[in-house]
CSV table of N, CA and C in Angstrom, one decimal:
chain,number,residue,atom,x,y,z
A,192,UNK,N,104.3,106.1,119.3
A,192,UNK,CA,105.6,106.6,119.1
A,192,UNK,C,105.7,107.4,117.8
A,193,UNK,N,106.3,108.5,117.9
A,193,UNK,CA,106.9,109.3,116.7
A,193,UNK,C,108.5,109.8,116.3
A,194,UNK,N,108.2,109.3,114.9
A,194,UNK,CA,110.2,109.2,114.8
A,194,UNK,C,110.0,110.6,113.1
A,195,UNK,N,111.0,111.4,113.9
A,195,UNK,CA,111.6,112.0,112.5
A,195,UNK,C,112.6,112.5,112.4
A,196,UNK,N,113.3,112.9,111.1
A,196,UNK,CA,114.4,113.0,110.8
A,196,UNK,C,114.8,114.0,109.6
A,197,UNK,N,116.1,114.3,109.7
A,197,UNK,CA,116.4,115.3,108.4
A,197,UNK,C,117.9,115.6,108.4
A,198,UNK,N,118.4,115.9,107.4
A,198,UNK,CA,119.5,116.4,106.8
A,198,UNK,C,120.0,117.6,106.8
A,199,UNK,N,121.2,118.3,106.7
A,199,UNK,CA,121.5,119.6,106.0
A,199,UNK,C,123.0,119.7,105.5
A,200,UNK,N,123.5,120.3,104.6
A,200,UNK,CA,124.4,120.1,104.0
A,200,UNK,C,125.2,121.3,105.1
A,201,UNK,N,126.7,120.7,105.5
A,201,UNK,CA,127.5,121.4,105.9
A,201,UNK,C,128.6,121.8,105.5
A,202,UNK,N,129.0,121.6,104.0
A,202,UNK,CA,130.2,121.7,103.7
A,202,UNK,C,130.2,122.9,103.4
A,203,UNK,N,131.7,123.1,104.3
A,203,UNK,CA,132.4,124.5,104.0
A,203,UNK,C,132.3,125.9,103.1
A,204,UNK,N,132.5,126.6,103.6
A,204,UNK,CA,132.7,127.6,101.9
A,204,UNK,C,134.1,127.6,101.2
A,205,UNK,N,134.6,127.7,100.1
A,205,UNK,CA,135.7,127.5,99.8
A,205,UNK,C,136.9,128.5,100.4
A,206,UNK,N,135.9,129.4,100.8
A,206,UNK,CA,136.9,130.5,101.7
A,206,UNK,C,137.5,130.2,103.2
A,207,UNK,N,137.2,129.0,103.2
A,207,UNK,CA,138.3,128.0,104.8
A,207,UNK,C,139.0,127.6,104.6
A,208,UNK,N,140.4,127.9,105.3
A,208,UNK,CA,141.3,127.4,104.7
A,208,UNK,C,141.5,125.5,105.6
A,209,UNK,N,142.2,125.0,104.7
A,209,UNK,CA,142.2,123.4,105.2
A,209,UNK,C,142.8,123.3,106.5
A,210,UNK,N,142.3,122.3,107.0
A,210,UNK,CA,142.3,122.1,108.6
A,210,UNK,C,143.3,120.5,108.4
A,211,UNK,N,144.1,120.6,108.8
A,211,UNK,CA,145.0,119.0,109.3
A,211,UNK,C,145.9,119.0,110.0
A,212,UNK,N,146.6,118.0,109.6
A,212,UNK,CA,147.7,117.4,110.8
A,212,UNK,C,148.9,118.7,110.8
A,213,UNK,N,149.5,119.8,109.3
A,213,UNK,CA,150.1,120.4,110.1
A,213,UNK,C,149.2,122.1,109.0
A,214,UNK,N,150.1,122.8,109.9
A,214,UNK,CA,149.3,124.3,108.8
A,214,UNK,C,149.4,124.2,107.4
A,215,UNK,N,148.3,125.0,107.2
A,215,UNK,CA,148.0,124.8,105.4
A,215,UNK,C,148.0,126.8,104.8
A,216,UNK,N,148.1,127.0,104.1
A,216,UNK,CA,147.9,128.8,103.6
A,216,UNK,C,147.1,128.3,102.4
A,217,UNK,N,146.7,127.4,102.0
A,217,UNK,CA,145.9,126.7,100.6
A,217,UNK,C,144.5,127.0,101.2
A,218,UNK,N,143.8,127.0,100.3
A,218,UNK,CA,142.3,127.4,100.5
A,218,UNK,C,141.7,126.4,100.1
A,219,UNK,N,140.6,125.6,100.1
A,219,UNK,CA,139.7,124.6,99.2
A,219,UNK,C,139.4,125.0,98.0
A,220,UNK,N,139.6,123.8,96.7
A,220,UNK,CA,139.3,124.6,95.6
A,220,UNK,C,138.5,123.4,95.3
A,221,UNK,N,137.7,122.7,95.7
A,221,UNK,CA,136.9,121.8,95.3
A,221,UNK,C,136.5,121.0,96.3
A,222,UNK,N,135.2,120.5,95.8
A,222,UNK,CA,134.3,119.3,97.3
A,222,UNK,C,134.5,117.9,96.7
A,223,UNK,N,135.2,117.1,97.3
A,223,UNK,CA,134.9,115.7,96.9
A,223,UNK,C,133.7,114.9,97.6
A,224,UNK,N,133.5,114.8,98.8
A,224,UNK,CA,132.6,114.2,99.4
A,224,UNK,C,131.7,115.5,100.1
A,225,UNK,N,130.7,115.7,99.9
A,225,UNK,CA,130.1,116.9,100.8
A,225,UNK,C,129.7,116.5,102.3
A,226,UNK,N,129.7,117.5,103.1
A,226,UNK,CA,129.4,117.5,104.4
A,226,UNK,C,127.9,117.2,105.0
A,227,UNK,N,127.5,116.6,105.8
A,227,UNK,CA,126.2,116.7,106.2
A,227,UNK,C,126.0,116.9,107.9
A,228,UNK,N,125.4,116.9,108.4
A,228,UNK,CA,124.6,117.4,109.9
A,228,UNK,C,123.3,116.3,109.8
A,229,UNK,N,123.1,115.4,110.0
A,229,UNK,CA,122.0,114.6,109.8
A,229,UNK,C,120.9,114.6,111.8
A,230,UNK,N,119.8,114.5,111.8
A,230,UNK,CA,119.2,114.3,113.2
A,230,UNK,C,118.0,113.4,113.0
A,231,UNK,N,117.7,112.7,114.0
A,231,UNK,CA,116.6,112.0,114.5
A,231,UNK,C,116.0,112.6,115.7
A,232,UNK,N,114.6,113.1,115.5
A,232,UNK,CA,113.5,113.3,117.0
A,232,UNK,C,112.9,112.1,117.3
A,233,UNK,N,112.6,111.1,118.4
A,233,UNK,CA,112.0,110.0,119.0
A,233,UNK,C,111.3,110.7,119.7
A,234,UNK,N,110.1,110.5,119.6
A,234,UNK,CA,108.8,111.1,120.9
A,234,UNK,C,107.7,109.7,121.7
A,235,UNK,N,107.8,109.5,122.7
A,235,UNK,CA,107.1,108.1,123.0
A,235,UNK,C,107.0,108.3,124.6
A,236,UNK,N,105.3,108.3,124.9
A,236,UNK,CA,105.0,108.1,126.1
A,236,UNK,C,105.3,109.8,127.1
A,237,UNK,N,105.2,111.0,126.0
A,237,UNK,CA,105.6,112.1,126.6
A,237,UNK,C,106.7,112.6,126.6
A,238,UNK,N,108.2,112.0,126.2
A,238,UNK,CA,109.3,111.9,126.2
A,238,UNK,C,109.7,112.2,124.7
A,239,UNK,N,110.5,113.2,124.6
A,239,UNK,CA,111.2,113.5,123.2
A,239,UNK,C,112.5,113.7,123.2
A,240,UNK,N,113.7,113.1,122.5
A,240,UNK,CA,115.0,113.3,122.4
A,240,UNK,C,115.7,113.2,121.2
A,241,UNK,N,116.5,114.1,120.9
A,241,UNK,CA,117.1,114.1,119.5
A,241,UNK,C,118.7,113.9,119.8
A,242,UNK,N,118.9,113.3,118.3
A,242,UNK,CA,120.3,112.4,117.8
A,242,UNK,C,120.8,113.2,117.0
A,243,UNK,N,122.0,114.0,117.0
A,243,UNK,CA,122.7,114.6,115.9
A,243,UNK,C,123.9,114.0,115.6
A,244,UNK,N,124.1,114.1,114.0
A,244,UNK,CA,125.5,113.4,113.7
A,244,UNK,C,125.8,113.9,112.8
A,245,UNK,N,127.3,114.3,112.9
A,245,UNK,CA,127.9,115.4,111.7
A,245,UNK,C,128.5,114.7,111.4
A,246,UNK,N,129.3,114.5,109.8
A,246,UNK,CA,130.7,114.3,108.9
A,246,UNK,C,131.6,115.9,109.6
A,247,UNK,N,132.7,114.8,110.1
A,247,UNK,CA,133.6,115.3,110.8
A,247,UNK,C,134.1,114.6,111.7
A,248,UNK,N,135.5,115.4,111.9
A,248,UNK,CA,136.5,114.6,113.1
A,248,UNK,C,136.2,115.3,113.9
A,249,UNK,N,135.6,116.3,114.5
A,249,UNK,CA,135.3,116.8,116.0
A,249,UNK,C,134.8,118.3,115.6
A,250,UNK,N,134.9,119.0,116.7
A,250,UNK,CA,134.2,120.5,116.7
A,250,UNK,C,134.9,121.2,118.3
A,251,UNK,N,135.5,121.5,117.9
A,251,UNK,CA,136.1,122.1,119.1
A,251,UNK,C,134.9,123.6,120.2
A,252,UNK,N,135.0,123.7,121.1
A,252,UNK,CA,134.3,124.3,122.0
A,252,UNK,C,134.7,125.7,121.1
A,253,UNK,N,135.6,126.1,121.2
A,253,UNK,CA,136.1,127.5,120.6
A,253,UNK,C,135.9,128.1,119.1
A,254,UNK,N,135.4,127.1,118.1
A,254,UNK,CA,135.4,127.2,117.0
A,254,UNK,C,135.1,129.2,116.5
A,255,UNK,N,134.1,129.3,117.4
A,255,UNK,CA,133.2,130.9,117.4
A,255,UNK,C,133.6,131.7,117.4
A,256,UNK,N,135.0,131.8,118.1
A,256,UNK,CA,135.7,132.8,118.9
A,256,UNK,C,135.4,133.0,120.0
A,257,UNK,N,136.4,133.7,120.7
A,257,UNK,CA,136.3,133.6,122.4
A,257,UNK,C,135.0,134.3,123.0
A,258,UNK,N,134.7,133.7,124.2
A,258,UNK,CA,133.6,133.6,124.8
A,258,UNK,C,132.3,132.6,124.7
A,259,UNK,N,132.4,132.1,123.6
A,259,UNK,CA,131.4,131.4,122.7
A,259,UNK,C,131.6,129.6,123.2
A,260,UNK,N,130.7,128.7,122.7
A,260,UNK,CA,130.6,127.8,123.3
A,260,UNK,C,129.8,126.5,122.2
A,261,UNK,N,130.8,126.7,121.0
A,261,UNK,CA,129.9,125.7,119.9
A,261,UNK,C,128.8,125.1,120.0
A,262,UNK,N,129.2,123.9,121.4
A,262,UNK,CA,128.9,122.6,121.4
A,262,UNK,C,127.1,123.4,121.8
A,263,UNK,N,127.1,124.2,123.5
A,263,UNK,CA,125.9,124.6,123.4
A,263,UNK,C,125.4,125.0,123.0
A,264,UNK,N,125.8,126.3,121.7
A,264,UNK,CA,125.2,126.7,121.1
A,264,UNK,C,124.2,125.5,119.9
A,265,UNK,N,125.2,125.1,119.5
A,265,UNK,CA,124.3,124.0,118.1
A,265,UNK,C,123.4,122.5,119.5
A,266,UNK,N,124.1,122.6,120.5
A,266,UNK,CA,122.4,121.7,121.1
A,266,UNK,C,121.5,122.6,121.6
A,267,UNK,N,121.3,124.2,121.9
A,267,UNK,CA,120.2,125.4,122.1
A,267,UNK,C,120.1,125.0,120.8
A,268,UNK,N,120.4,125.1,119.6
A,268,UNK,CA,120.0,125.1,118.3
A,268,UNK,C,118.4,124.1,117.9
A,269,UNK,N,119.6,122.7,118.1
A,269,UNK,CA,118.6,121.7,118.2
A,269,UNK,C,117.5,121.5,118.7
A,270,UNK,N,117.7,122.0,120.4
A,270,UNK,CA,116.8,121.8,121.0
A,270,UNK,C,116.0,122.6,120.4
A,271,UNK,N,116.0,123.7,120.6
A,271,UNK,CA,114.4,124.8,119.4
A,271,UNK,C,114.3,124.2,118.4
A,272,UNK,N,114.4,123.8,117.4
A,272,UNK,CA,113.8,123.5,116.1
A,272,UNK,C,113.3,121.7,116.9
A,273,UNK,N,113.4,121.2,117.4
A,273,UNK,CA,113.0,120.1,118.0
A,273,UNK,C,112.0,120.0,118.7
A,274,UNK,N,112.1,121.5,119.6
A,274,UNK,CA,110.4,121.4,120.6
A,274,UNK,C,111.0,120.8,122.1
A,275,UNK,N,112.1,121.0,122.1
A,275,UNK,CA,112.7,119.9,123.8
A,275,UNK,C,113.5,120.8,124.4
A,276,UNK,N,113.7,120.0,125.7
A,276,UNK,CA,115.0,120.9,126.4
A,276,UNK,C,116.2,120.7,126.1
A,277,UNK,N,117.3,121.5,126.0
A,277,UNK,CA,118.9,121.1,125.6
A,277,UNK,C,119.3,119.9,126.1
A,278,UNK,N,118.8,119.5,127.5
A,278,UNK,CA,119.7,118.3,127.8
A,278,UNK,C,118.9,117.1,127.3
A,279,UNK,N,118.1,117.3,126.5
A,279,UNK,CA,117.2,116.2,125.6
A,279,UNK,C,117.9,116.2,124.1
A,280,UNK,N,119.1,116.6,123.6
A,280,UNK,CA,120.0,116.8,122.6
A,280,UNK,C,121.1,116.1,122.8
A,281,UNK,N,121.9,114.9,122.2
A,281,UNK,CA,122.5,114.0,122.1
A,281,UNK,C,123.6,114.4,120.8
């Protein structure tokens, strides 16, 4: 069995404006806690599957703009830098 793993920093640019419960026109002017995208690859017996986990409350399908499709894009993402097929992305 083969296990690995890695990080990447996701926090925003300060040029997004704040996202909450109601509208904001304020822009970020500082990071308290930074963002991360963390993953695990498991390989055992021929079989490989990866684990992603972001800091965040969700990711909406639309984030990209229309036509676009977040979620598959960032598991095509994964799945290439991983070596697997998309529905082997979790």
């Amino acid at each position: 069995m083969r296990i690995g793993g890695g990080r990447v920093d996701i926090t925003p640019p300060f040029s997004v404006p704040y996202l909450g419960f109601e509208p904001r026109q304020a822009l970020f002017r500082g990071v308290h806690d930074p963002l991360a995208a963390r993953a695990v690859v498991v390989e055992g017996e021929g079989e490989r599957v990866c684990l992603v986990g972001c800091d965040g409350l969700g990711f909406g399908r639309g984030i990209l703009g229309p036509g676009r499709d977040f979620i598959a894009e960032a598991r095509e993402a994964a799945a290439r830098a991983a070596g697997l097929a998309a529905d082997g992305v979790l």
